[in-house]
Amino acid sequence: MNDPKFAAARNRLEKLWAPGKEFLGTEYAIMAGAMSWVSERHLVAAVSNAGGFGVIACGSMGPELLAAEIAATKEMTSKPFGVNLITMHPQLDDLIAVCREQNVGHVVLAGGLPSSNSIKAVKEFAKVVCFAPALVLAKKLTRSGADALVIEGSEAGGHVGPVSLTVLAQEILPEIRDVPIFCAGGIGRGEAIASLLEMGASGVQVGTRLVCASECIAHPAFKKAFIRASAREAVTTVQLDDRFPVIPVRALNNKGTEAFMNVQREVIEKFRAGHVEQGEAQLEIEHFWAGALRRAVVDGDVENGSVMAGQSVGMVKKEQPASEILAELVDQAVQSFAQRDI
């Protein structure tokens, strides 16, 4: 495109997300969200090869399985990619050691506030990315050594916090300037990326849009559910008892959503009857999701499994290569800047 207006718009984009690109070592400052059972070698490599930053979702993997997944991903791409580790994983230290042994350049610590020891251990060999659900925690994490932050709004799929990205961006972006910040949650088009970059973000994280990448191994029925869904169908779960705090999970409303409510009721009744301890009951509630998500993603049971999806699912219209998805997002961002006659 030789139009000076579009050249200026492209330059504007490159300038705004330059810190994010430099941090990730990529052509685009677009991270792929780490989605359990979805973000494995095929999707991760496809995103990285397309200019983005793929992230392996370790989830409940053990050290040996994670090592094999990292090695297999390296066989498919020479571009940078990261590994997402859950802070509550009982073998977190061993998983960090695997990342060190495999020369992983970026580690994302998610699923809870990471300890300063975990951050320190990762920083000895890689860059550390942490999730910050509030300004006070963003400041704490940067003091603890986080090299970059992700602020994820409640519009996202899977386990989510209570605050929308619209609010988090206003709260955190003007206050934190010393590390790159990547915005996540409900991002389905490039116009949103352009606006967030102008607010001070260094890049974005995209998950739901990438589920229907042709390289993604998710079951065809899982992808079809995304393509058919509207934004309002991606709803969050409800907590039934304050003694058993449940992190809300955003997924397409189905029988699986109802089943989770029933699981909560059954476990709470067992606790009240003295059949299980509170900690054991809490774990039983949380374990529901691992099996429910696998049933949907791997087995294609989109009626009884958990079809975790962000509200941007309404913008997923077809299956297409990861490179095409990323190119669309970038083109839309450039068009957005061009229309403002920058």
PDB file of C-alpha atoms in Angstrom, residues 9 42 48 72 119 140 161 166-167 178 180 194 218 227 245 256 279 296 298 318-319:
ATOM      1  CA  ALA A   9      -0.504   4.564  10.124  1.00  0.00           C
ATOM      2  CA  HIS A  42       0.975 -27.008  16.825  1.00  0.00           C
ATOM      3  CA  SER A  48       5.264 -17.821  16.449  1.00  0.00           C
ATOM      4  CA  ALA A  72       8.602 -30.747  20.129  1.00  0.00           C
ATOM      5  CA  ILE A 119       9.986 -14.839  40.144  1.00  0.00           C
ATOM      6  CA  LYS A 140       3.872  -5.290  43.901  1.00  0.00           C
ATOM      7  CA  GLY A 161     -11.256 -11.889  37.567  1.00  0.00           C
ATOM      8  CA  THR A 166     -11.939  -1.311  29.994  1.00  0.00           C
ATOM      9  CA  VAL A 167     -11.540  -0.465  33.672  1.00  0.00           C
ATOM     10  CA  ASP A 178       8.597   0.901  33.678  1.00  0.00           C
ATOM     11  CA  PRO A 180       5.757  -3.593  29.125  1.00  0.00           C
ATOM     12  CA  ALA A 194      -4.915   0.288  18.289  1.00  0.00           C
ATOM     13  CA  ALA A 218      -9.138 -28.616  19.206  1.00  0.00           C
ATOM     14  CA  ILE A 227     -18.143 -20.153  15.192  1.00  0.00           C
ATOM     15  CA  PRO A 245     -14.662 -19.470  46.857  1.00  0.00           C
ATOM     16  CA  GLY A 256     -21.654 -28.571  31.485  1.00  0.00           C
ATOM     17  CA  GLY A 279      -9.738 -28.237  51.672  1.00  0.00           C
ATOM     18  CA  ALA A 296     -14.969 -30.457  25.176  1.00  0.00           C
ATOM     19  CA  VAL A 298     -10.275 -33.201  22.962  1.00  0.00           C
ATOM     20  CA  LYS A 318     -14.568 -19.210  10.455  1.00  0.00           C
ATOM     21  CA  GLU A 319     -11.583 -21.514  10.708  1.00  0.00           C
TER      22      GLU A 319
END
